[in-house]
Tab-separated table of C-alpha atoms in Angstrom:
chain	number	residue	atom	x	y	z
A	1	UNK	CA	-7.665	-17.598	16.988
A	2	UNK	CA	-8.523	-14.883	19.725
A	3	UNK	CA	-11.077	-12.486	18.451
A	4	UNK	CA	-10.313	-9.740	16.829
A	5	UNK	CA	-13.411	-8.057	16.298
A	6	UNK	CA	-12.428	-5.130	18.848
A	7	UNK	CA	-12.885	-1.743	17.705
A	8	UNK	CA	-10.817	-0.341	20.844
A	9	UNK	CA	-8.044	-2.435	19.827
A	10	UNK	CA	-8.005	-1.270	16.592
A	11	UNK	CA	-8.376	1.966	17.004
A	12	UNK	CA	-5.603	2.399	19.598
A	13	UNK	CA	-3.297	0.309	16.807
A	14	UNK	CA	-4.264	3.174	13.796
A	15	UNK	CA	-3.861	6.023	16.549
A	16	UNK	CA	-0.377	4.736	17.306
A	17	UNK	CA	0.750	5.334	13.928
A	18	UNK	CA	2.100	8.686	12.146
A	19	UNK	CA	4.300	10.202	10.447
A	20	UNK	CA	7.587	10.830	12.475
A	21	UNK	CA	10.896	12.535	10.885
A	22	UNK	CA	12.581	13.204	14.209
A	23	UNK	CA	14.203	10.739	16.041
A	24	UNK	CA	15.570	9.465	19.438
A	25	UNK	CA	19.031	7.356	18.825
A	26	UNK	CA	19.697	7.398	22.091
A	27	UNK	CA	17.755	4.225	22.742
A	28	UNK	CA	18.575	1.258	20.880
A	29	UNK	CA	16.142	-0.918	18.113
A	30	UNK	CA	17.788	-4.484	18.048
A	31	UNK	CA	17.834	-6.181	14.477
A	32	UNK	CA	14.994	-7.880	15.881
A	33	UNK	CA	12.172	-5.881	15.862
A	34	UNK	CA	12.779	-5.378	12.368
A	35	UNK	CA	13.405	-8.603	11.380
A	36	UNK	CA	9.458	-9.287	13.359
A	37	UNK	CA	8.520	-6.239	10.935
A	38	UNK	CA	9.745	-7.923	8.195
A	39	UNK	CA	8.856	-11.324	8.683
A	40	UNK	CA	5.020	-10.548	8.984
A	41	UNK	CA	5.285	-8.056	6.236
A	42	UNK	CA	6.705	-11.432	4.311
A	43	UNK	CA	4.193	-13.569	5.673
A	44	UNK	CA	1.127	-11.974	5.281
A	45	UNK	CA	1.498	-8.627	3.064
A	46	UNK	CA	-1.068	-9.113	-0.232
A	47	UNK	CA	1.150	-9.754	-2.786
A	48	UNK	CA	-1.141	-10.323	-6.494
A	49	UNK	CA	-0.412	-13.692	-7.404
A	50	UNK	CA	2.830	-13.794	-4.581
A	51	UNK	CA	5.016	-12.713	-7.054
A	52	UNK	CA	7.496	-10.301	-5.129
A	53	UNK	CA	7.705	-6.997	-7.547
A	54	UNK	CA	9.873	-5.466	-4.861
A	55	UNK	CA	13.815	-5.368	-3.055
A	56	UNK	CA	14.116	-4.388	0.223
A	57	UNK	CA	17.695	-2.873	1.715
A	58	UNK	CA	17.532	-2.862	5.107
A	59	UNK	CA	19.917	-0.291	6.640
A	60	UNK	CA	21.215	0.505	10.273
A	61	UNK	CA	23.471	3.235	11.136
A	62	UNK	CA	26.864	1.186	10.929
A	63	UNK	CA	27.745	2.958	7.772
A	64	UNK	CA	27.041	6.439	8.396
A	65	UNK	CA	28.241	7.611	5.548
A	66	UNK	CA	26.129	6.010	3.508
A	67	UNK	CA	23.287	6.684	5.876
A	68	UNK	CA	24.270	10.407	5.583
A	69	UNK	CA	24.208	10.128	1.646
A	70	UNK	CA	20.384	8.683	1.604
A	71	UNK	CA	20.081	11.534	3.679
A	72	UNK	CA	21.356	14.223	1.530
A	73	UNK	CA	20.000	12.020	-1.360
A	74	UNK	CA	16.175	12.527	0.058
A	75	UNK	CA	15.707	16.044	0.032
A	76	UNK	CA	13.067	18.381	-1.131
A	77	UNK	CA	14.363	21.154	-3.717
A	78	UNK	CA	11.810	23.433	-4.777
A	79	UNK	CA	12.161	26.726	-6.390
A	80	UNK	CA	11.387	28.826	-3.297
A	81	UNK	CA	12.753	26.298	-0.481
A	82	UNK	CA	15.040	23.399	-0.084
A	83	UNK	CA	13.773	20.809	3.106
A	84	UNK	CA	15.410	17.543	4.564
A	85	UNK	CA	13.430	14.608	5.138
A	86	UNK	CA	14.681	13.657	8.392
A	87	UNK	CA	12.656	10.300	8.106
A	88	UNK	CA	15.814	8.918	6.693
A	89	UNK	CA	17.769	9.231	9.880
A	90	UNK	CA	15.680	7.115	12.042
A	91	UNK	CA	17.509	3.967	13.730
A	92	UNK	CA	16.641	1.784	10.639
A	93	UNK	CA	15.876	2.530	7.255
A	94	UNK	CA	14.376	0.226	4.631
A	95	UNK	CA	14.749	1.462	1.020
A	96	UNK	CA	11.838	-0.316	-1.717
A	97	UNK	CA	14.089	-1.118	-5.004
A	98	UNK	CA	12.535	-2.631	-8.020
A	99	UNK	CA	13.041	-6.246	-8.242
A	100	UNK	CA	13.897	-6.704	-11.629
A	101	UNK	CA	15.402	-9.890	-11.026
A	102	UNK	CA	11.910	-11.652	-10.587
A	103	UNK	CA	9.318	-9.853	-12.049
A	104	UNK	CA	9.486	-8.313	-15.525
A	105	UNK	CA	8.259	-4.870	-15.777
A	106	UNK	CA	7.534	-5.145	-19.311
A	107	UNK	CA	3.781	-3.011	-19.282
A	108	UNK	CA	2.712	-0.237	-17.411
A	109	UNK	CA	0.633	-2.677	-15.876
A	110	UNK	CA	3.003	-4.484	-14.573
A	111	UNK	CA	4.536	-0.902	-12.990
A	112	UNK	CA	1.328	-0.393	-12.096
A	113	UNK	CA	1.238	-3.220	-9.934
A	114	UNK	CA	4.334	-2.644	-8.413
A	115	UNK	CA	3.802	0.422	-7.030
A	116	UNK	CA	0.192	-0.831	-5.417
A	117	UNK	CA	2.340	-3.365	-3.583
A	118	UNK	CA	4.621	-0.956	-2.218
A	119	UNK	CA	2.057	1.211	-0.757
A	120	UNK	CA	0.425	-2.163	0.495
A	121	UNK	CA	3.944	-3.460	2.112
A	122	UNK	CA	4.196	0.369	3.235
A	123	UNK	CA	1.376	0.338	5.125
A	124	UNK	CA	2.006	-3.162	6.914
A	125	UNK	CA	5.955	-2.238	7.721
A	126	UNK	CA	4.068	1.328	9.757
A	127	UNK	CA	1.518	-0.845	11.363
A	128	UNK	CA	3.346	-3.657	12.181
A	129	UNK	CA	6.120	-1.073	14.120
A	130	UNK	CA	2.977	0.616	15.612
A	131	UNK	CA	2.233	-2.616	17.287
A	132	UNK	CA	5.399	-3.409	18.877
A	133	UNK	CA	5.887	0.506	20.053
A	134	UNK	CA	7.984	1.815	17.180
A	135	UNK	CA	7.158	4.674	14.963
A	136	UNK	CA	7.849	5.568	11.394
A	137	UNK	CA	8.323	7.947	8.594
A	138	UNK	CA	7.816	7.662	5.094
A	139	UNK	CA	9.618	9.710	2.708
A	140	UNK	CA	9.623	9.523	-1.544
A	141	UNK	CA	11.223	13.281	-2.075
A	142	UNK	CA	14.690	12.432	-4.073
A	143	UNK	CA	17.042	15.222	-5.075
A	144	UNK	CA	18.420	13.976	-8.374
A	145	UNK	CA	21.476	16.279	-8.262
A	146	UNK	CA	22.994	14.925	-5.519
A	147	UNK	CA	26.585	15.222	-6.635
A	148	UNK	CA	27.332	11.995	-4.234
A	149	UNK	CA	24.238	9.306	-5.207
A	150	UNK	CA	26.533	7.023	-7.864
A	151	UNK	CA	28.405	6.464	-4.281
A	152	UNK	CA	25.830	5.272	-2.755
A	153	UNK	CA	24.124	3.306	-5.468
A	154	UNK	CA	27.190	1.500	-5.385
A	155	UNK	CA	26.980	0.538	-1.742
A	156	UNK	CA	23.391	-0.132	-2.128
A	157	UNK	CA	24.043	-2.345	-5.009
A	158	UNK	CA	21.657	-0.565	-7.435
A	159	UNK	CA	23.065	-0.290	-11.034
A	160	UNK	CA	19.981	1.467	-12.511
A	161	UNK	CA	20.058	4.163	-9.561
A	162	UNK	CA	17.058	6.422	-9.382
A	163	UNK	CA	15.034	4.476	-11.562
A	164	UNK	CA	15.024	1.657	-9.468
A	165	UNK	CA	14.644	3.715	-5.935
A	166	UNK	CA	10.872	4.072	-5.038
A	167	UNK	CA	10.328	4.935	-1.517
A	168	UNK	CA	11.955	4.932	1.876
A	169	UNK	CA	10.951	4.433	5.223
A	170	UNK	CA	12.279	5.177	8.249
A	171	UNK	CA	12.086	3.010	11.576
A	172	UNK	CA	13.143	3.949	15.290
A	173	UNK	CA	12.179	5.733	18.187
A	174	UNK	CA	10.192	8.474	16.938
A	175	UNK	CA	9.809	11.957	19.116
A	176	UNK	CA	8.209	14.904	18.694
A	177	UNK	CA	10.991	17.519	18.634
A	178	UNK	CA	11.555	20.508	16.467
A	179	UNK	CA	14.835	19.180	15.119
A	180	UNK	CA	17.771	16.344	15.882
A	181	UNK	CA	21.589	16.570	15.306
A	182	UNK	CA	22.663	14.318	12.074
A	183	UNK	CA	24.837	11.745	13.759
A	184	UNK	CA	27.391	12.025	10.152
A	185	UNK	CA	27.757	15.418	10.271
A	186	UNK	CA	27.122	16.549	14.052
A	187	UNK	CA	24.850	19.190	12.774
A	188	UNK	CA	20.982	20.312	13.328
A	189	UNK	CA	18.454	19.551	10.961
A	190	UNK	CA	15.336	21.082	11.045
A	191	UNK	CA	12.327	18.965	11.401
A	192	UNK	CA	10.416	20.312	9.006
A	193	UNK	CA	6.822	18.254	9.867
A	194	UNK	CA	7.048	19.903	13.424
A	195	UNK	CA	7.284	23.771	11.479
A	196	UNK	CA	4.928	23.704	8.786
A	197	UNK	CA	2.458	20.618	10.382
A	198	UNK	CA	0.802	18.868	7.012
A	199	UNK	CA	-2.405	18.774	9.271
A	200	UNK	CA	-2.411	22.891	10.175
A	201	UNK	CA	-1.434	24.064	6.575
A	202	UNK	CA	-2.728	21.763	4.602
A	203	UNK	CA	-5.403	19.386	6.090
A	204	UNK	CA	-6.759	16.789	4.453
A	205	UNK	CA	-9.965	17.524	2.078
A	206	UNK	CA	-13.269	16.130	3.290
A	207	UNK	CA	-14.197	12.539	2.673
A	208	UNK	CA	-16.980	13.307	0.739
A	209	UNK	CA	-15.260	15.002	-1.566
A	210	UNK	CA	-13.095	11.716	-2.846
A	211	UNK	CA	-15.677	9.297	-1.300
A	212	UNK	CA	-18.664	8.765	-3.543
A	213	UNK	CA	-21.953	6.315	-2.545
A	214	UNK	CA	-23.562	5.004	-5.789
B	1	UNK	CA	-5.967	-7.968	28.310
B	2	UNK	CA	-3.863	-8.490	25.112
B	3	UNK	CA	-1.006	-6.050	24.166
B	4	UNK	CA	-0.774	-4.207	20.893
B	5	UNK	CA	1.359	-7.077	19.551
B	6	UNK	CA	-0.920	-10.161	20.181
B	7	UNK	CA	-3.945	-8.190	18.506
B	8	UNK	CA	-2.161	-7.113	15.454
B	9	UNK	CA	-0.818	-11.056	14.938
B	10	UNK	CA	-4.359	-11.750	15.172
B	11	UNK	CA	-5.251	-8.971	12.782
B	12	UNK	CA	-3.078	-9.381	9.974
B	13	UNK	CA	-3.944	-13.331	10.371
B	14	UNK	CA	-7.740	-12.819	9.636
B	15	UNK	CA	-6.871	-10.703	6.506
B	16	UNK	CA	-7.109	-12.886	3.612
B	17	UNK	CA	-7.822	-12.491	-0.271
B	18	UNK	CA	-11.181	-13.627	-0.881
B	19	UNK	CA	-13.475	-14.430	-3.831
B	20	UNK	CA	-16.395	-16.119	-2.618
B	21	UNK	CA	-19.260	-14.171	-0.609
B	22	UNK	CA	-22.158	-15.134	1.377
B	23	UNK	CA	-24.165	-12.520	-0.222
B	24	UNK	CA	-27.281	-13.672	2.019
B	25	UNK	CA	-25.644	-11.679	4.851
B	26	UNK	CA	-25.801	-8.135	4.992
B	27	UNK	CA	-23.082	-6.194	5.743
B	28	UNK	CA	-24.686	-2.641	6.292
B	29	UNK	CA	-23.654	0.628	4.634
B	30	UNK	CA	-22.444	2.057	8.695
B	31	UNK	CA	-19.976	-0.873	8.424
B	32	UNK	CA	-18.632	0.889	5.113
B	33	UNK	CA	-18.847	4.220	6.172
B	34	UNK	CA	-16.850	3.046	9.221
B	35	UNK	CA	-13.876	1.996	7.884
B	36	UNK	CA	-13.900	4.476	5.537
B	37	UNK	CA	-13.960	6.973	8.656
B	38	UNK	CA	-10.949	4.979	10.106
B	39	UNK	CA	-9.374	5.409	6.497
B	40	UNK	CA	-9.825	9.366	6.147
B	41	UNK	CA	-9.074	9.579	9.523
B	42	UNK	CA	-5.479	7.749	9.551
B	43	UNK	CA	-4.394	6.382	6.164
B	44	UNK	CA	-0.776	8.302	5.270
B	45	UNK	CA	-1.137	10.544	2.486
B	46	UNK	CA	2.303	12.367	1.239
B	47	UNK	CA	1.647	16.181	2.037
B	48	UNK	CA	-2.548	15.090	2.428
B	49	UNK	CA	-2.989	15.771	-1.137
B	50	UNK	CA	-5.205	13.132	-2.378
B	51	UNK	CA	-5.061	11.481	-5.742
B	52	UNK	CA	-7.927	9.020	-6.405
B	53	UNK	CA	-11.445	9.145	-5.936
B	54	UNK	CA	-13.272	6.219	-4.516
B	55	UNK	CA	-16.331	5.121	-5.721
B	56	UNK	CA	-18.526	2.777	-3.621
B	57	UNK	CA	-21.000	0.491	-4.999
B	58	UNK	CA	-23.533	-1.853	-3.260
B	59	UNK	CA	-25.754	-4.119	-5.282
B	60	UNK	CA	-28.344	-1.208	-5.948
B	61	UNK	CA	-27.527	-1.492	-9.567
B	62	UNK	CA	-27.113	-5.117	-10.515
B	63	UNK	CA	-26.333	-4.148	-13.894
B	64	UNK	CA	-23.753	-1.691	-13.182
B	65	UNK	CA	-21.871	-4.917	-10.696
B	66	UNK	CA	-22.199	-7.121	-13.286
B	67	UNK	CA	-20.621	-4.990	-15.957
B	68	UNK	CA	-18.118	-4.191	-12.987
B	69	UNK	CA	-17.553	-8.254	-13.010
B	70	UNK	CA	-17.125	-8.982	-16.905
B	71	UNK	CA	-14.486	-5.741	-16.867
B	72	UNK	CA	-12.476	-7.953	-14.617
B	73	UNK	CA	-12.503	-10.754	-17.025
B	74	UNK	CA	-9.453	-11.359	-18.438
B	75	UNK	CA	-7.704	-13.643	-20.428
B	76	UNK	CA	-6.051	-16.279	-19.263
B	77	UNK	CA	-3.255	-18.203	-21.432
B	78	UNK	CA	-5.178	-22.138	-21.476
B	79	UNK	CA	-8.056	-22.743	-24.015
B	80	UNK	CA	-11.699	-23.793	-23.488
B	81	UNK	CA	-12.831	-27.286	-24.779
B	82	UNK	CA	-14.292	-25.380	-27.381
B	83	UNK	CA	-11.066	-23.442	-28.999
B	84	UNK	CA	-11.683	-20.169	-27.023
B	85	UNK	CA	-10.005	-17.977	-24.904
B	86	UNK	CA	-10.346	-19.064	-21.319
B	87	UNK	CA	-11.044	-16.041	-19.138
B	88	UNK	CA	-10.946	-16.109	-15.263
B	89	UNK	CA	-13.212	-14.705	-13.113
B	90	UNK	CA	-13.000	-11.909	-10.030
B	91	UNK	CA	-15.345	-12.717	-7.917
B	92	UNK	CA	-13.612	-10.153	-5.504
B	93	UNK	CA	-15.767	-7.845	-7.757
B	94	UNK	CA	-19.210	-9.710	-6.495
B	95	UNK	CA	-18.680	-9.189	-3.013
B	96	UNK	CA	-21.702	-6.979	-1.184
B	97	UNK	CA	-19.656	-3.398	-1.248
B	98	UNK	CA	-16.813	-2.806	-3.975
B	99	UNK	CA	-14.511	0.185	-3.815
B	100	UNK	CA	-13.368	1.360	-7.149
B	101	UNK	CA	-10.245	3.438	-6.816
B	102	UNK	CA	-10.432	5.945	-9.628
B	103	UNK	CA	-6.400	7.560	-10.350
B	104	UNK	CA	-5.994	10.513	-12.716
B	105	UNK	CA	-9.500	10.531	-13.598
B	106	UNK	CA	-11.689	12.703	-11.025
B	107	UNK	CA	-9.038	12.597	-8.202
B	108	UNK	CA	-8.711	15.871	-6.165
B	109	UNK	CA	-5.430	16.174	-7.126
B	110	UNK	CA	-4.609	16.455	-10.822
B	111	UNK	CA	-2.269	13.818	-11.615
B	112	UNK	CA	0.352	15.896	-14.092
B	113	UNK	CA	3.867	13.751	-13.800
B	114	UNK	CA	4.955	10.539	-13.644
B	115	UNK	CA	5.851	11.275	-9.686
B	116	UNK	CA	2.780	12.159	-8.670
B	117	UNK	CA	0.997	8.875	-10.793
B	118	UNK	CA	3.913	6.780	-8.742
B	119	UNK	CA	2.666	9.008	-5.367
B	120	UNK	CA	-0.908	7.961	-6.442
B	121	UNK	CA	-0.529	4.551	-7.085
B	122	UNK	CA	1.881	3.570	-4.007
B	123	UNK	CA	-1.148	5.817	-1.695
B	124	UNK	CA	-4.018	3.551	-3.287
B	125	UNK	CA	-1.809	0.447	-2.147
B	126	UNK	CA	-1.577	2.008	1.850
B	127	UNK	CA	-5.347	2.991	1.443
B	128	UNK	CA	-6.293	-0.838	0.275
B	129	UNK	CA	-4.315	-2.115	2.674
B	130	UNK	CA	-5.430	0.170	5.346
B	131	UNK	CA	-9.340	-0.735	4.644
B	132	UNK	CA	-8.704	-4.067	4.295
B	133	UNK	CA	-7.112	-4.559	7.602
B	134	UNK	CA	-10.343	-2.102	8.927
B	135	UNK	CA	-12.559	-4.512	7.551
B	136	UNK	CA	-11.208	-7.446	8.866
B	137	UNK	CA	-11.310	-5.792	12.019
B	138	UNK	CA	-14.565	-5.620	12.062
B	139	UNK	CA	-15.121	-9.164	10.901
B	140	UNK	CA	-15.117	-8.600	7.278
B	141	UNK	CA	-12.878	-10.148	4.130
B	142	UNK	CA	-11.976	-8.059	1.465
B	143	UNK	CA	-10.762	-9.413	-2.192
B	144	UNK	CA	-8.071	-7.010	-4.180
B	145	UNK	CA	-8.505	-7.510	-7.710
B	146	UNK	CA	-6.528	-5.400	-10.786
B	147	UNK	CA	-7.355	-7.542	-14.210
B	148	UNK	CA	-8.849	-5.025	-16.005
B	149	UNK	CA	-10.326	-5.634	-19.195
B	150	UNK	CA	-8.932	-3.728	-22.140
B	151	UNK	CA	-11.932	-4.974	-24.696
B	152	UNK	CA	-14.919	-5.630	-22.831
B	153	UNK	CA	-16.711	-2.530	-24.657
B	154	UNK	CA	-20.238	-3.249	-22.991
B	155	UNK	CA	-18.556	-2.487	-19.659
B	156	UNK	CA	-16.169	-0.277	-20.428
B	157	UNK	CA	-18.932	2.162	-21.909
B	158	UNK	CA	-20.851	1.311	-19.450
B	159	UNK	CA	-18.425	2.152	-16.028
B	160	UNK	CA	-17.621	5.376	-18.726
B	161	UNK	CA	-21.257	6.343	-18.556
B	162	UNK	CA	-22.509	5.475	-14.785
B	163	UNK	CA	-18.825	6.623	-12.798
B	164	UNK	CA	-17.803	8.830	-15.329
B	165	UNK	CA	-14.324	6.932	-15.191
B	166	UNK	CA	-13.020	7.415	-19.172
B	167	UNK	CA	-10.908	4.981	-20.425
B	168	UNK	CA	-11.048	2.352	-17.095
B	169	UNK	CA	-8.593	-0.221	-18.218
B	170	UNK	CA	-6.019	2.922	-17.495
B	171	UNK	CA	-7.812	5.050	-14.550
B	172	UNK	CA	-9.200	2.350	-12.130
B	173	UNK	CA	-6.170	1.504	-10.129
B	174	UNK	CA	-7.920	-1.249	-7.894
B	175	UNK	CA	-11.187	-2.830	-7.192
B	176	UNK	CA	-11.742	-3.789	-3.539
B	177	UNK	CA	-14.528	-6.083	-2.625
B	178	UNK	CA	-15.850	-5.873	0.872
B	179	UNK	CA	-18.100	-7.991	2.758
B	180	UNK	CA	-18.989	-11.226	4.317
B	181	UNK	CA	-16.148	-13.990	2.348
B	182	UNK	CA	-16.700	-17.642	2.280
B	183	UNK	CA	-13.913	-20.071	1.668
B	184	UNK	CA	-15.802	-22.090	-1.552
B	185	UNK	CA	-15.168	-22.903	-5.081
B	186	UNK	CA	-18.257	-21.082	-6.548
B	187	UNK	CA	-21.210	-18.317	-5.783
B	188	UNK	CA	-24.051	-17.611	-7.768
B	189	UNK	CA	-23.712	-14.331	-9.891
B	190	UNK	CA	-26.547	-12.200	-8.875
B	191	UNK	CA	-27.267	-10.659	-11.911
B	192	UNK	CA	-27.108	-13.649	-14.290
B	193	UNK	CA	-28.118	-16.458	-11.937
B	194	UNK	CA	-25.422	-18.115	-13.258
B	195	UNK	CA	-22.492	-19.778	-11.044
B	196	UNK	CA	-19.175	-18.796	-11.143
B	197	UNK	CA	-16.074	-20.550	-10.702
B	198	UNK	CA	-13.617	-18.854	-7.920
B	199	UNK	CA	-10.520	-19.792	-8.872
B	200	UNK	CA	-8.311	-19.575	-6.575
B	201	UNK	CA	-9.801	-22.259	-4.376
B	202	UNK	CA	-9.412	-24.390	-7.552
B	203	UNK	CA	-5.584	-23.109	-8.579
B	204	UNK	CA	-2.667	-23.516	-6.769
B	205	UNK	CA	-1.112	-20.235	-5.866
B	206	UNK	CA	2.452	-19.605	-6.677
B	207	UNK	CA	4.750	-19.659	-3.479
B	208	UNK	CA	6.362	-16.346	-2.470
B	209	UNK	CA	9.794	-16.227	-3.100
B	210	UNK	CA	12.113	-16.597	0.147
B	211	UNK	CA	12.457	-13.566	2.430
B	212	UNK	CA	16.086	-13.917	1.651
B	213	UNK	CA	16.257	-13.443	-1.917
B	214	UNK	CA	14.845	-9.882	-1.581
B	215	UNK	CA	15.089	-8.609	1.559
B	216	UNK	CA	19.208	-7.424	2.045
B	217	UNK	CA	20.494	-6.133	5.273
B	218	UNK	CA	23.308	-3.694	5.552
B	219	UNK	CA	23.883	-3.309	9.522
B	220	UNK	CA	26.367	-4.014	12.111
B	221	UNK	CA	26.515	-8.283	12.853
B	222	UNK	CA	26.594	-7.536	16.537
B	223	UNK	CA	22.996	-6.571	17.179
């Protein structure tokens, strides 16, 4: 194994990756870079005792109407402002479905779990794009009005619908524009991470004010 | 010169789960501050509102780690020759640093839905994943570990009393050993002397289930 004990490396991988919701779908991401995403994701991802809590639905742009759907389905409401998550546009999305098939969610525990292995696969699906020069954007803001999400629950095969939808994230070509034109509808959404930047409005607190040296 | 690609396959290679440590290396507190740098610095965190506190422990308080290790005790469903309970060890939690991930205890950001425990939760899996992959590149193993002891009253009071962390079965989301990891069968509890069987060098892990039987794609055939 070559060595990996490189802090240059590493630090240019981390740099590479951030949050994108704008995207450039002009330029084409073959099924293959996911399924590289995917497959190291599969192979290496920390999984507590390997058993898979989790149901990934990977999803291209050949059905744009259900792409527009997940779309209108991941939106923001709040009592002042409404905002679009334009994460879910990128070339590919993956959706994170609970896998009740194989593992039983019978404690909160067992939830518990669950949702520590999605932010662990999370993390590996951003880096592992990072390191083949792809960008992402993670998005877990559902609007549970959305007069159209039985529709796509269908498509997505999902019978217990919200409950079972835990976080997207979106793959592609990520730029850093102040909107991009919905390819369903032909109209301009606003990206909202470019007008109200998380790091100008509301930076992160210091570290030594979660981070505590006993 | 390597590309982006080659070093992360050689990252994500080195990371395993470990439960053995060669605590006669030290790994030095600028190692952990480092990749907790790297962490602030660049872990995603929806809307950077952050919900857990981390509490770091070296081995400054023996008694404190070794309460830390009988919390992660639990019970296992096989007997001992002598009728009891078996319990299995984390030795994840013996390792020369351990982050304890505290959720909707003394996180910054009051935890007061279900979303935002799901937000918190999913965040402490990037973060853990994030340091681990830090660590390892820097040359260090990590061990995850989330049995967590409902009845072990002696450390329960006692992680209540020293981290202020009420009720730790429920609030610590994850326990993350850092440090130097050795690929044995046992290691030598510090604070007892005694040794301690790692046991997942002596179990077989369960095989993952087949990519295909959870991963579904819904694209056009003629990529």
């Amino acid at each position: 194994m070559m060595n990996i004990d490189n802090k240059e490396y590493y630090n240019d991988l981390i740099n590479l990756r951030k949050q994108y919701d704008c995207w450039d779908l002009s330029k084409a991401v073959p099924k293959e870079d996911i399924e590289y995403i995917l497959e190291q994701v599969h192979r290496r991802a920390a999984v507590k005792q390997n058993e898979i809590k989790y149901k990934l639905k990977v999803i291209d742009w050949s059905d744009p109407e259900l792409r527009n759907d997940i779309f209108n389905y991941c939106v923001s409401k709040e009592e002042t402002k409404t905002h679009s998550n334009g994460q879910t546009l990128a070339h590919w999305l993956i959706l994170f479905q609970i896998n009740r098939d194989f593992f039983s969610y019978n404690t909160r525990d067992d939830f518990n779990d669950a949702m520590l292995e999605y932010g662990i696969a999370l993390d590996m699906i951003a880096h592992s794009a990072a390191s083949i020069g792809l960008q992402s954007g993670f998005c877990r803001c559902f609007y549970k009005g959305y007069e159209n999400k039985y529709r796509m629950f269908d498509k997505l095969n999902m019978p217990n619908g919200e409950n079972d939808f835990i976080v997207a994230v979106g793959i592609g070509h990520g730029i850093e524009a102040p909107n991009m034109i919905n390819p369903y509808t032909g109209e301009k959404i606003k990206t909202w991470s470019r007008w109200e930047p998380e790091h100008v409005h509301n930076p992160k607190p210091d570290i030594n004010s979660y981070v505590e040296f006993m | 010169m390597r590309n982006n690609k080659e070093y992360y396959n050689d990252l994500v290679n080195s990371r395993q789960q470990y439960d053995c440590w060669d605590l006669s290396k030290a790994v030095p507190k600028e190692d952990i501050d480092y990749i907790l740098e790297q962490f602030h610095r660049r872990a995603a965190v929806k809307q950077n509102r952050i919900k857990y506190k981390i509490n770091v422990l070296d081995w400054s308080d023996p008694e404190l780690r070794n309460d830390i290790f009988n919390f992660t005790m639990c019970e296992e469903d096989g007997l001992n020759p002598d009728g009891t309970c078996y319990k299995s060890p984390n030795a994840q939690t013996l390792a020369h640093w351990i982050l304890v991930f505290d959720v909707d205890g003394n996180s910054l950001t009051k935890i007061t839905n279900n979303e935002l425990y799901e937000d918190a939760l999913v965040e402490v899996g990037i973060a853990a994943d994030f340091i681990s992959h830090s660590a390892a590149s820097i040359g260090l193993q990590t061990g995850f570990c989330r049995c967590l002891s409902k009845d072990q009253w002696k450390s329960i009071n006692s992680i209540n009393e020293k981290l202020d962390i009420s009720n730790p079965s429920d609030k610590i989301a994850l326990i993350l050993g850092i440090g130097h990891g050795l690929e044995q069968k046992s290691m030598i509890n510090p604070y007892t002397g005694e040794s301690v069987r790692t046991w997942s060098r002596v179990l077989p892990e369960r095989r993952k289930l087949p990519m295909e039987k959870y991963v579904t794609y819904y694209c056009n055939d003629e990529y």
